Each structure stands twice: as structure tokens, then as C-alpha cells.
PDB file of C-alpha atoms in Angstrom:
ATOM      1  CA  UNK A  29     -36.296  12.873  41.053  1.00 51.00           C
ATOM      2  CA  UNK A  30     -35.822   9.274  43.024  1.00 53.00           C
ATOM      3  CA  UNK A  31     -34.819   7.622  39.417  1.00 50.00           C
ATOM      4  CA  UNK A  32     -32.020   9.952  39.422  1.00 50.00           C
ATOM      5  CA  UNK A  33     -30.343   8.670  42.366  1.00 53.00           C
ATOM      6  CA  UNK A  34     -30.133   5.402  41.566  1.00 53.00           C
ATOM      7  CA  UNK A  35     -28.414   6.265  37.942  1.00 50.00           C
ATOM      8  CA  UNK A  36     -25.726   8.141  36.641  1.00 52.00           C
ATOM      9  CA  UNK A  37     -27.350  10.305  33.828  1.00 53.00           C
ATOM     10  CA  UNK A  38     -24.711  11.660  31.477  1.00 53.00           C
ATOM     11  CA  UNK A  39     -25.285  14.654  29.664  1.00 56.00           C
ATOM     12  CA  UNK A  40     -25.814  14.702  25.999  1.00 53.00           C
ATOM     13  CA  UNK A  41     -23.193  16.206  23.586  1.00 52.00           C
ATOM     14  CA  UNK A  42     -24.494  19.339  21.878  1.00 53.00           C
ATOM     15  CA  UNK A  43     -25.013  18.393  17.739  1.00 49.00           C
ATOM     16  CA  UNK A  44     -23.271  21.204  16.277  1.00 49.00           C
ATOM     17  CA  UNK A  45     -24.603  23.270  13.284  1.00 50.00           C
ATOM     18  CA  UNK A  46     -23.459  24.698  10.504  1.00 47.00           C
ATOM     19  CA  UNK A  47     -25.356  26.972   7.971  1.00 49.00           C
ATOM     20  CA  UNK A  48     -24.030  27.989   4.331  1.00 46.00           C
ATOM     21  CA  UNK A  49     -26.464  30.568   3.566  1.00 49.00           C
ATOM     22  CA  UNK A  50     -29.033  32.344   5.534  1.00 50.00           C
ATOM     23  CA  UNK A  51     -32.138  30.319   3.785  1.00 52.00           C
ATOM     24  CA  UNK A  52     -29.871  26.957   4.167  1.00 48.00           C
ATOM     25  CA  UNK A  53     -31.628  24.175   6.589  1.00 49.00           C
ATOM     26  CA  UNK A  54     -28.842  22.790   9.374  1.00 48.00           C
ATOM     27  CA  UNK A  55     -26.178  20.282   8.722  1.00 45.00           C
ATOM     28  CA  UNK A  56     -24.922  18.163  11.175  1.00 43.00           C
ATOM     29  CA  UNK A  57     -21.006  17.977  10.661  1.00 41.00           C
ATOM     30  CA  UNK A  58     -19.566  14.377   9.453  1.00 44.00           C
ATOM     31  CA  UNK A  59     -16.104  12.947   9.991  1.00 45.00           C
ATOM     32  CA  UNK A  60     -15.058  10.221   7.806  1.00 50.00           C
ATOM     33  CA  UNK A  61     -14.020   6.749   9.571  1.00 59.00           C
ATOM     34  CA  UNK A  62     -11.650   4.555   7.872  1.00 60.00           C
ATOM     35  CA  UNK A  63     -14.489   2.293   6.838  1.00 68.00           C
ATOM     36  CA  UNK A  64     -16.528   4.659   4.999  1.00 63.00           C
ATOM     37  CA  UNK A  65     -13.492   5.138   3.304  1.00 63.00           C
ATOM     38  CA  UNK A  66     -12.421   1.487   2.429  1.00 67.00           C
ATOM     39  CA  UNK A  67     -15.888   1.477   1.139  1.00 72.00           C
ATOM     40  CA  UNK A  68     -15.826   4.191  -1.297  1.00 65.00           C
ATOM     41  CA  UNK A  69     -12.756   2.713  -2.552  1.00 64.00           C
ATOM     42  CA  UNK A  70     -14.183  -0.481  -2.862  1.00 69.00           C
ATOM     43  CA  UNK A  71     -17.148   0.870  -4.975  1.00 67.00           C
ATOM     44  CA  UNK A  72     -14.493   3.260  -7.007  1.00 62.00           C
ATOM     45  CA  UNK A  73     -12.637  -0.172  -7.880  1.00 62.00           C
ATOM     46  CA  UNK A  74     -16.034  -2.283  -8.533  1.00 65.00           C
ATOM     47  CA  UNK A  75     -17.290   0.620 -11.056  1.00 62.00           C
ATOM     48  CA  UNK A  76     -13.615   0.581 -12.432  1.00 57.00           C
ATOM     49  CA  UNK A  77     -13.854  -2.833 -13.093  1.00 56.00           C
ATOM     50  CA  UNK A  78     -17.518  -3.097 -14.118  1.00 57.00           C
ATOM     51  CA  UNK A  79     -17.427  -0.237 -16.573  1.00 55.00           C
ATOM     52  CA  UNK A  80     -14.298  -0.440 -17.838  1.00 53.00           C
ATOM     53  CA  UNK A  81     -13.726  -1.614 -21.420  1.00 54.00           C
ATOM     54  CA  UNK A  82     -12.641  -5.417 -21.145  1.00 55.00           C
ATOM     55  CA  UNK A  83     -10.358  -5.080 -24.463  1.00 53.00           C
ATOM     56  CA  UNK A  84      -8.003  -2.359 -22.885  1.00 67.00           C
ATOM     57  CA  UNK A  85      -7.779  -4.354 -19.995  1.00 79.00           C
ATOM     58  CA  UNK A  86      -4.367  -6.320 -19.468  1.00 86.00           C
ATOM     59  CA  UNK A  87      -2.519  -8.895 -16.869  1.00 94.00           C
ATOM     60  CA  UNK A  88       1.144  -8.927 -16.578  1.00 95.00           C
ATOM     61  CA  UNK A  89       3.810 -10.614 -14.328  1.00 97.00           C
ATOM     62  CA  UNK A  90       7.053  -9.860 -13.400  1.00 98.00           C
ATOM     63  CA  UNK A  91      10.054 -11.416 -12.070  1.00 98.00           C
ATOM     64  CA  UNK A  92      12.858  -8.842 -10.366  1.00 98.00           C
ATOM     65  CA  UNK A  93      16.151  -8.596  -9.321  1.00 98.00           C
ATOM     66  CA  UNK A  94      17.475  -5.485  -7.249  1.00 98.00           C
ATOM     67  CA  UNK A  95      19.019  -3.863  -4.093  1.00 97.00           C
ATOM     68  CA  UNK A  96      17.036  -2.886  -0.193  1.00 96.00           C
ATOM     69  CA  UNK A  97      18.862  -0.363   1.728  1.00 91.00           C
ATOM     70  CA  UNK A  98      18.526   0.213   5.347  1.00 87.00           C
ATOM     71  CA  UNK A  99      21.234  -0.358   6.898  1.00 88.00           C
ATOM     72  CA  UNK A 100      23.088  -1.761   4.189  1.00 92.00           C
ATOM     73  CA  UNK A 101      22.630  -2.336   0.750  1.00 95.00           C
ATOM     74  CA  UNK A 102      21.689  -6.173  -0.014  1.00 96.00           C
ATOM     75  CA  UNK A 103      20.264  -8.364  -2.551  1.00 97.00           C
ATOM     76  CA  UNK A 104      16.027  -8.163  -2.890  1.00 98.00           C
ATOM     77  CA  UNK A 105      14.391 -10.490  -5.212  1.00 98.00           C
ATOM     78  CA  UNK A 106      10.761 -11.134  -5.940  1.00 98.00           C
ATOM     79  CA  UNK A 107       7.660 -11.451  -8.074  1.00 98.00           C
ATOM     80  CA  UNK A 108       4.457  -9.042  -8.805  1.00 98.00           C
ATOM     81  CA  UNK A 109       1.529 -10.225 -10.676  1.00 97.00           C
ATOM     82  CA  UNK A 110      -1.047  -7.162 -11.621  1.00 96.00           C
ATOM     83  CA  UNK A 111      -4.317  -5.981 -13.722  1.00 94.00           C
ATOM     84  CA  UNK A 112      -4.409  -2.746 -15.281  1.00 90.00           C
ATOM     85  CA  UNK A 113      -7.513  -0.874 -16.942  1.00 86.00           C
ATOM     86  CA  UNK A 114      -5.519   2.011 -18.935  1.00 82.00           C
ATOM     87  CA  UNK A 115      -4.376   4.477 -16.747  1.00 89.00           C
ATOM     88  CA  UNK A 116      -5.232   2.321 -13.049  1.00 93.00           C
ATOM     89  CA  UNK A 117      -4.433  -1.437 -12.283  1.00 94.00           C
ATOM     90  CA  UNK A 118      -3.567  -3.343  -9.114  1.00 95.00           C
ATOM     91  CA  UNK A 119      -0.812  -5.545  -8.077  1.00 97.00           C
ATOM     92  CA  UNK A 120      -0.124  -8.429  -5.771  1.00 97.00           C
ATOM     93  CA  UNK A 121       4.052  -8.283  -4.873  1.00 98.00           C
ATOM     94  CA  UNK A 122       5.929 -10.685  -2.804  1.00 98.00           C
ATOM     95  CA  UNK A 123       9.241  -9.314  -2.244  1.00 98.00           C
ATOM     96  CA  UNK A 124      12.813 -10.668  -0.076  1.00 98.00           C
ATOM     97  CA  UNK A 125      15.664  -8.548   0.837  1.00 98.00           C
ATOM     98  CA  UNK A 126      18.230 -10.885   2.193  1.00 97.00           C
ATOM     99  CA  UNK A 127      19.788 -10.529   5.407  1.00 96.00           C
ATOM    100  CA  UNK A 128      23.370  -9.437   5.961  1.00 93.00           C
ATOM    101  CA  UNK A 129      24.491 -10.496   9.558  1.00 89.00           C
ATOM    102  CA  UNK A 130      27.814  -9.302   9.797  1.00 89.00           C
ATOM    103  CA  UNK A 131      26.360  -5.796   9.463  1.00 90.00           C
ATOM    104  CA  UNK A 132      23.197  -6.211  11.324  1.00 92.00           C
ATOM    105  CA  UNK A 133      21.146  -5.673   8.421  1.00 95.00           C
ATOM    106  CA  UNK A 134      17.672  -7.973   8.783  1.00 97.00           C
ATOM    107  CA  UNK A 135      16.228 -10.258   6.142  1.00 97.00           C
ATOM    108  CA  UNK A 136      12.557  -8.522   4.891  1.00 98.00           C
ATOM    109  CA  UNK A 137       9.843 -10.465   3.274  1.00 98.00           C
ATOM    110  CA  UNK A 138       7.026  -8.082   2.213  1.00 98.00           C
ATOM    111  CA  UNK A 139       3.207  -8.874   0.853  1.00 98.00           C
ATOM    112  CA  UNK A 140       1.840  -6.112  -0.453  1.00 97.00           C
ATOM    113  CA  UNK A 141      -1.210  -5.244  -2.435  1.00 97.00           C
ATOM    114  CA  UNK A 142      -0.569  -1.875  -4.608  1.00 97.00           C
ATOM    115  CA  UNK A 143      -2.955   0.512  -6.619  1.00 96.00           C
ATOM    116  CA  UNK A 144      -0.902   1.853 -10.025  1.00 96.00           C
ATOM    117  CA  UNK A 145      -1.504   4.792 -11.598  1.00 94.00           C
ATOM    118  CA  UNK A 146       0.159   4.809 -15.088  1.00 93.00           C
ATOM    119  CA  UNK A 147       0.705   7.283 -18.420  1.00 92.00           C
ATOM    120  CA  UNK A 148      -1.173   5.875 -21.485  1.00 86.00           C
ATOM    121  CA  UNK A 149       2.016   5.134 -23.766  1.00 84.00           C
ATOM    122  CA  UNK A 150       2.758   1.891 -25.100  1.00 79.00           C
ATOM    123  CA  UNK A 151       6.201   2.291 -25.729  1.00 82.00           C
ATOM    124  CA  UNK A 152       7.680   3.372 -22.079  1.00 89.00           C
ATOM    125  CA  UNK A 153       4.959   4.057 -19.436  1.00 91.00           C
ATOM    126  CA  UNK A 154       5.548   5.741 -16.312  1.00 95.00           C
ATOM    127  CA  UNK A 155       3.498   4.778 -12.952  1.00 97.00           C
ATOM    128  CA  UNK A 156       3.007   5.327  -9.442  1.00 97.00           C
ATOM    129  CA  UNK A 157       2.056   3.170  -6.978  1.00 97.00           C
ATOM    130  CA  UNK A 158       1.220   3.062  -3.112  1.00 97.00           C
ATOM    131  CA  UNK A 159       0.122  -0.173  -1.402  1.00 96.00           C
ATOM    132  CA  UNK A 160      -0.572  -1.940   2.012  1.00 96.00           C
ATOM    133  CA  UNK A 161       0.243  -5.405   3.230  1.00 96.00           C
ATOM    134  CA  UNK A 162       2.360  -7.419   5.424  1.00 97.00           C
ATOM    135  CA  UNK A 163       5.896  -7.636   6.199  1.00 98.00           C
ATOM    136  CA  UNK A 164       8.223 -10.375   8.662  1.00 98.00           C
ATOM    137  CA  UNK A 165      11.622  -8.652   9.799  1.00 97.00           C
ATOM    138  CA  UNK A 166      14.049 -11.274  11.007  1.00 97.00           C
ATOM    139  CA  UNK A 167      17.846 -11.165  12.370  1.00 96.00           C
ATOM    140  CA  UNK A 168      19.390 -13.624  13.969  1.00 93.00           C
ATOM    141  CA  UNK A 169      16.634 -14.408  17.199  1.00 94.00           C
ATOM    142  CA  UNK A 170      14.957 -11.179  16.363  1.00 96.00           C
ATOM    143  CA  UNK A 171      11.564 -11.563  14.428  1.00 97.00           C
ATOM    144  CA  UNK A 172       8.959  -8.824  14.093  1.00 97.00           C
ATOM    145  CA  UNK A 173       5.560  -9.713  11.613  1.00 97.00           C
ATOM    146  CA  UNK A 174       3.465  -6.672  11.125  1.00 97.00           C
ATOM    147  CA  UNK A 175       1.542  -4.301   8.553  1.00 97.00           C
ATOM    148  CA  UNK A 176       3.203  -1.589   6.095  1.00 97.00           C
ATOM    149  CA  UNK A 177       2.849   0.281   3.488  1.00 97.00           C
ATOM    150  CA  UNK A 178       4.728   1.234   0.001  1.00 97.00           C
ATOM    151  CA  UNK A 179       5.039   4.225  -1.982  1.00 97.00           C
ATOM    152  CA  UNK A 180       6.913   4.066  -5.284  1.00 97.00           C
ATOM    153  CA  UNK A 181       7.609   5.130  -9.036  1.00 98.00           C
ATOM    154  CA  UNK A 182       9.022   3.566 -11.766  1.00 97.00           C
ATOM    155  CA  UNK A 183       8.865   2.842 -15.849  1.00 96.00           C
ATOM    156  CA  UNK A 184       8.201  -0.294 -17.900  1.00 95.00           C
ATOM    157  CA  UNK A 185      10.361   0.407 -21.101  1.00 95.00           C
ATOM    158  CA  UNK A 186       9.199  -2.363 -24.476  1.00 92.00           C
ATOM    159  CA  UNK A 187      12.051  -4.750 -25.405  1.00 93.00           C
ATOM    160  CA  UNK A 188      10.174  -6.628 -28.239  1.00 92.00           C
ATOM    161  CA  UNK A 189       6.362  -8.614 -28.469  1.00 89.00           C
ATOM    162  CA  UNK A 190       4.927  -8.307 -24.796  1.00 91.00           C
ATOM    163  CA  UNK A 191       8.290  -8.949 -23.155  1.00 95.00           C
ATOM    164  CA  UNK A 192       9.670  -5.100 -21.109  1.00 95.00           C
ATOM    165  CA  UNK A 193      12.112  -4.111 -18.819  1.00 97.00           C
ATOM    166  CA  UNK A 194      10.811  -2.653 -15.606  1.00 98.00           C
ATOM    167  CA  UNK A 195      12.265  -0.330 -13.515  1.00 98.00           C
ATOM    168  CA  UNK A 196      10.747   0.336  -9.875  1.00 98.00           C
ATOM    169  CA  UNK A 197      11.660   2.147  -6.876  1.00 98.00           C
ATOM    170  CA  UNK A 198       9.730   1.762  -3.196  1.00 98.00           C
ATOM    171  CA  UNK A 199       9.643   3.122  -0.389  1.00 98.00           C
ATOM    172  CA  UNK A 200       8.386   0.857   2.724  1.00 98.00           C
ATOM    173  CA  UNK A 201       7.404   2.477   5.512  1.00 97.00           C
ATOM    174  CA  UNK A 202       6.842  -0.290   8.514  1.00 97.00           C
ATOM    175  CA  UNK A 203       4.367  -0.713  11.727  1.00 96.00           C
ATOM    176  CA  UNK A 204       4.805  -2.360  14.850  1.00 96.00           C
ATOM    177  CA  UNK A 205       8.899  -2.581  16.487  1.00 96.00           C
ATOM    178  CA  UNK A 206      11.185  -3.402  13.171  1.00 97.00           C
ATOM    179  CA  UNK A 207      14.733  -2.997  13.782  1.00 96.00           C
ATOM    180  CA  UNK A 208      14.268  -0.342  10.987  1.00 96.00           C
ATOM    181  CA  UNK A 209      10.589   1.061  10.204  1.00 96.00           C
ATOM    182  CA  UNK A 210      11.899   2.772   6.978  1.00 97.00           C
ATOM    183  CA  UNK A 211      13.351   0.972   4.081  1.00 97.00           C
ATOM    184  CA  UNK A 212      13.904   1.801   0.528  1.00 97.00           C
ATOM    185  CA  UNK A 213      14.434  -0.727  -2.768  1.00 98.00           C
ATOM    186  CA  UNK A 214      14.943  -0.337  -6.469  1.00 98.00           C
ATOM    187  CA  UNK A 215      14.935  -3.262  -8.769  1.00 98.00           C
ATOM    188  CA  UNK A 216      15.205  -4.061 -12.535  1.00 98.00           C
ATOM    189  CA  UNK A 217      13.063  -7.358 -13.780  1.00 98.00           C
ATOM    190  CA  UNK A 218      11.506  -8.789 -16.811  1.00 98.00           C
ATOM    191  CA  UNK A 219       7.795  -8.205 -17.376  1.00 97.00           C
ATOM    192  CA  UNK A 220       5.579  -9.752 -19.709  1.00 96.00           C
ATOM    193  CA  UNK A 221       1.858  -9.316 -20.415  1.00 91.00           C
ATOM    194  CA  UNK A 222      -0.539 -13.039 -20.419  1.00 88.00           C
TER     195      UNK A 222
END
């Protein structure tokens, strides 16, 4: 064939099969690509929010003072503002572990948007929460700005009114070339409900 000359032709992959009964008609097999993905959670949170009751819903913000570790321990202050529907909510987190440069221990400034998964208690909920977002490492001329993510626990225990105590505890685990790609922080702060 003269056409064939002129072209490279490459072969087709095979489509491969796969049959759960005798009488079953062929499936084609399907792998999952992180956008299909993003959009099922999308839809999970849009349903969430669309069906959910609006009276159980509730915003809260909180203001925290704690401790990063990696190298060293050091100060880490910062602020989370969040939704929650019952048992799931979301939360925005800004979050600065200072830097300690006698020890070689870089300043980190996190971002990070979480999904919480909480016990239906008023008095002393547990949750747990995982999140991705953005981080900026920085020591001395060193400076590294890249993605992460969070996993965590913790426990918001009622003072009095709307005003609790909450008690958290992440672990960051960080992308790109940080001086350290694995840090972990617990804090105490004030949260109240608006």
C-alpha cells in the first residue's frame, strides 16, 4: 500500500474485556483520573450543601496559639475560619511557625483548605480533618513556595455560650524541595461560633 510509506501507522491498543457472568455484555475497564475525582467531590459537597438542613448548619472562627516541630520545637500561631453541616464542614486555615535560626529551623506559613469530619455532641466534639493548600518555607536566603497537604485530629471542648477551647493536632506533609517535607503542630485556641 503506497499510503503506507509515506506514514507511520501505529497500531491500535487492544480494548480489554471483562465479563461478570456468562450472559453479561462486555465492559471496557475504567481508571479514575484525578479530575473525575475532584468532580465527584465537588458534586458530594454541592448536594451536602444543597440538601442539608440550613438550621443545623454553623460558622465558627478560631484564633490559636501552639508549637511546630521539625527540627525544633517553635512558636506557630494562626487563624481558621470554617462551615460545618453536622457531622462534615470545611475550613480555610492560615497558619505561621516562626523560624529559629540559631538551630536551622525555617519559618512556615501554610494555606490550607480542610474537609472535617466531626462526632455529633455538643458538649466536646471530636473531628478529623485532611486538607490541601499552599505553604512558603523560608531560612535565612533559602525560600521554597509549594503545595501540601494536612492530616489531623483534635476536640473542641464548651467553655460557656458559643465561646470553646480547641485542641488540634496536624500533620503537614510538603511538595516540592523544603528543607523538611514533614512537619507536625499542635495548638490550643479560642473558638467561637457567628
Amino acid at each position: 500500500d503506497p499510503s503506507r510509506e509515506k506514514y507511520h501507522v501505529a497500531p491500535v491498543a487492544p480494548v480489554h474485556e471483562c465479563r461478570f457472568g456468562a450472559d453479561s455484555a462486555p465492559m471496557t475497564t475504567f481508571h479514575l483520573s484525578a479530575r473525575h475525582i475532584r468532580r465527584v467531590g465537588i458534586g458530594i459537597l454541592a448536594a451536602s450543601v444543597l440538601l442539608g438542613d440550613p438550621a443545623s448548619a454553623a460558622a465558627d472562627i478560631t484564633a490559636f496559639f501552639g508549637a511546630g516541630h521539625k527540627p525544633k520545637t517553635r512558636t506557630a500561631k494562626g487563624l481558621a475560619v470554617g462551615i460545618s453541616l453536622i457531622m462534615v464542614g470545611f475550613e480555610v486555615e492560615y497558619s505561621d511557625i516562626s523560624e529559629k535560626d540559631a538551630d536551622a529551623a525555617p519559618r512556615l506559613r501554610t494555606g490550607m483548605v480542610n474537609a472535617i469530619v466531626q462526632t455529633p455532641t455538643s458538649g466536646a466534639p471530636l473531628y478529623a480533618t485532611a486538607g490541601v493548600g499552599v505553604y512558603r518555607e523560608s531560612l535565612r536566603d533559602f525560600k521554597e513556595t509549594n503545595t501540601g497537604i494536612n492530616i489531623g485530629a483534635g476536640l473542641k471542648l464548651g467553655l460557656m455560650g458559643p465561646l470553646k477551647m480547641r485542641v488540634d493536632y496536624r500533620f503537614f506533609k510538603l511538595r516540592g524541595g523544603p528543607l523538611y517535607s514533614a512537619v507536625h503542630r499542635v495548638y490550643a485556641g479560642l473558638n467561637t461560633s457567628f
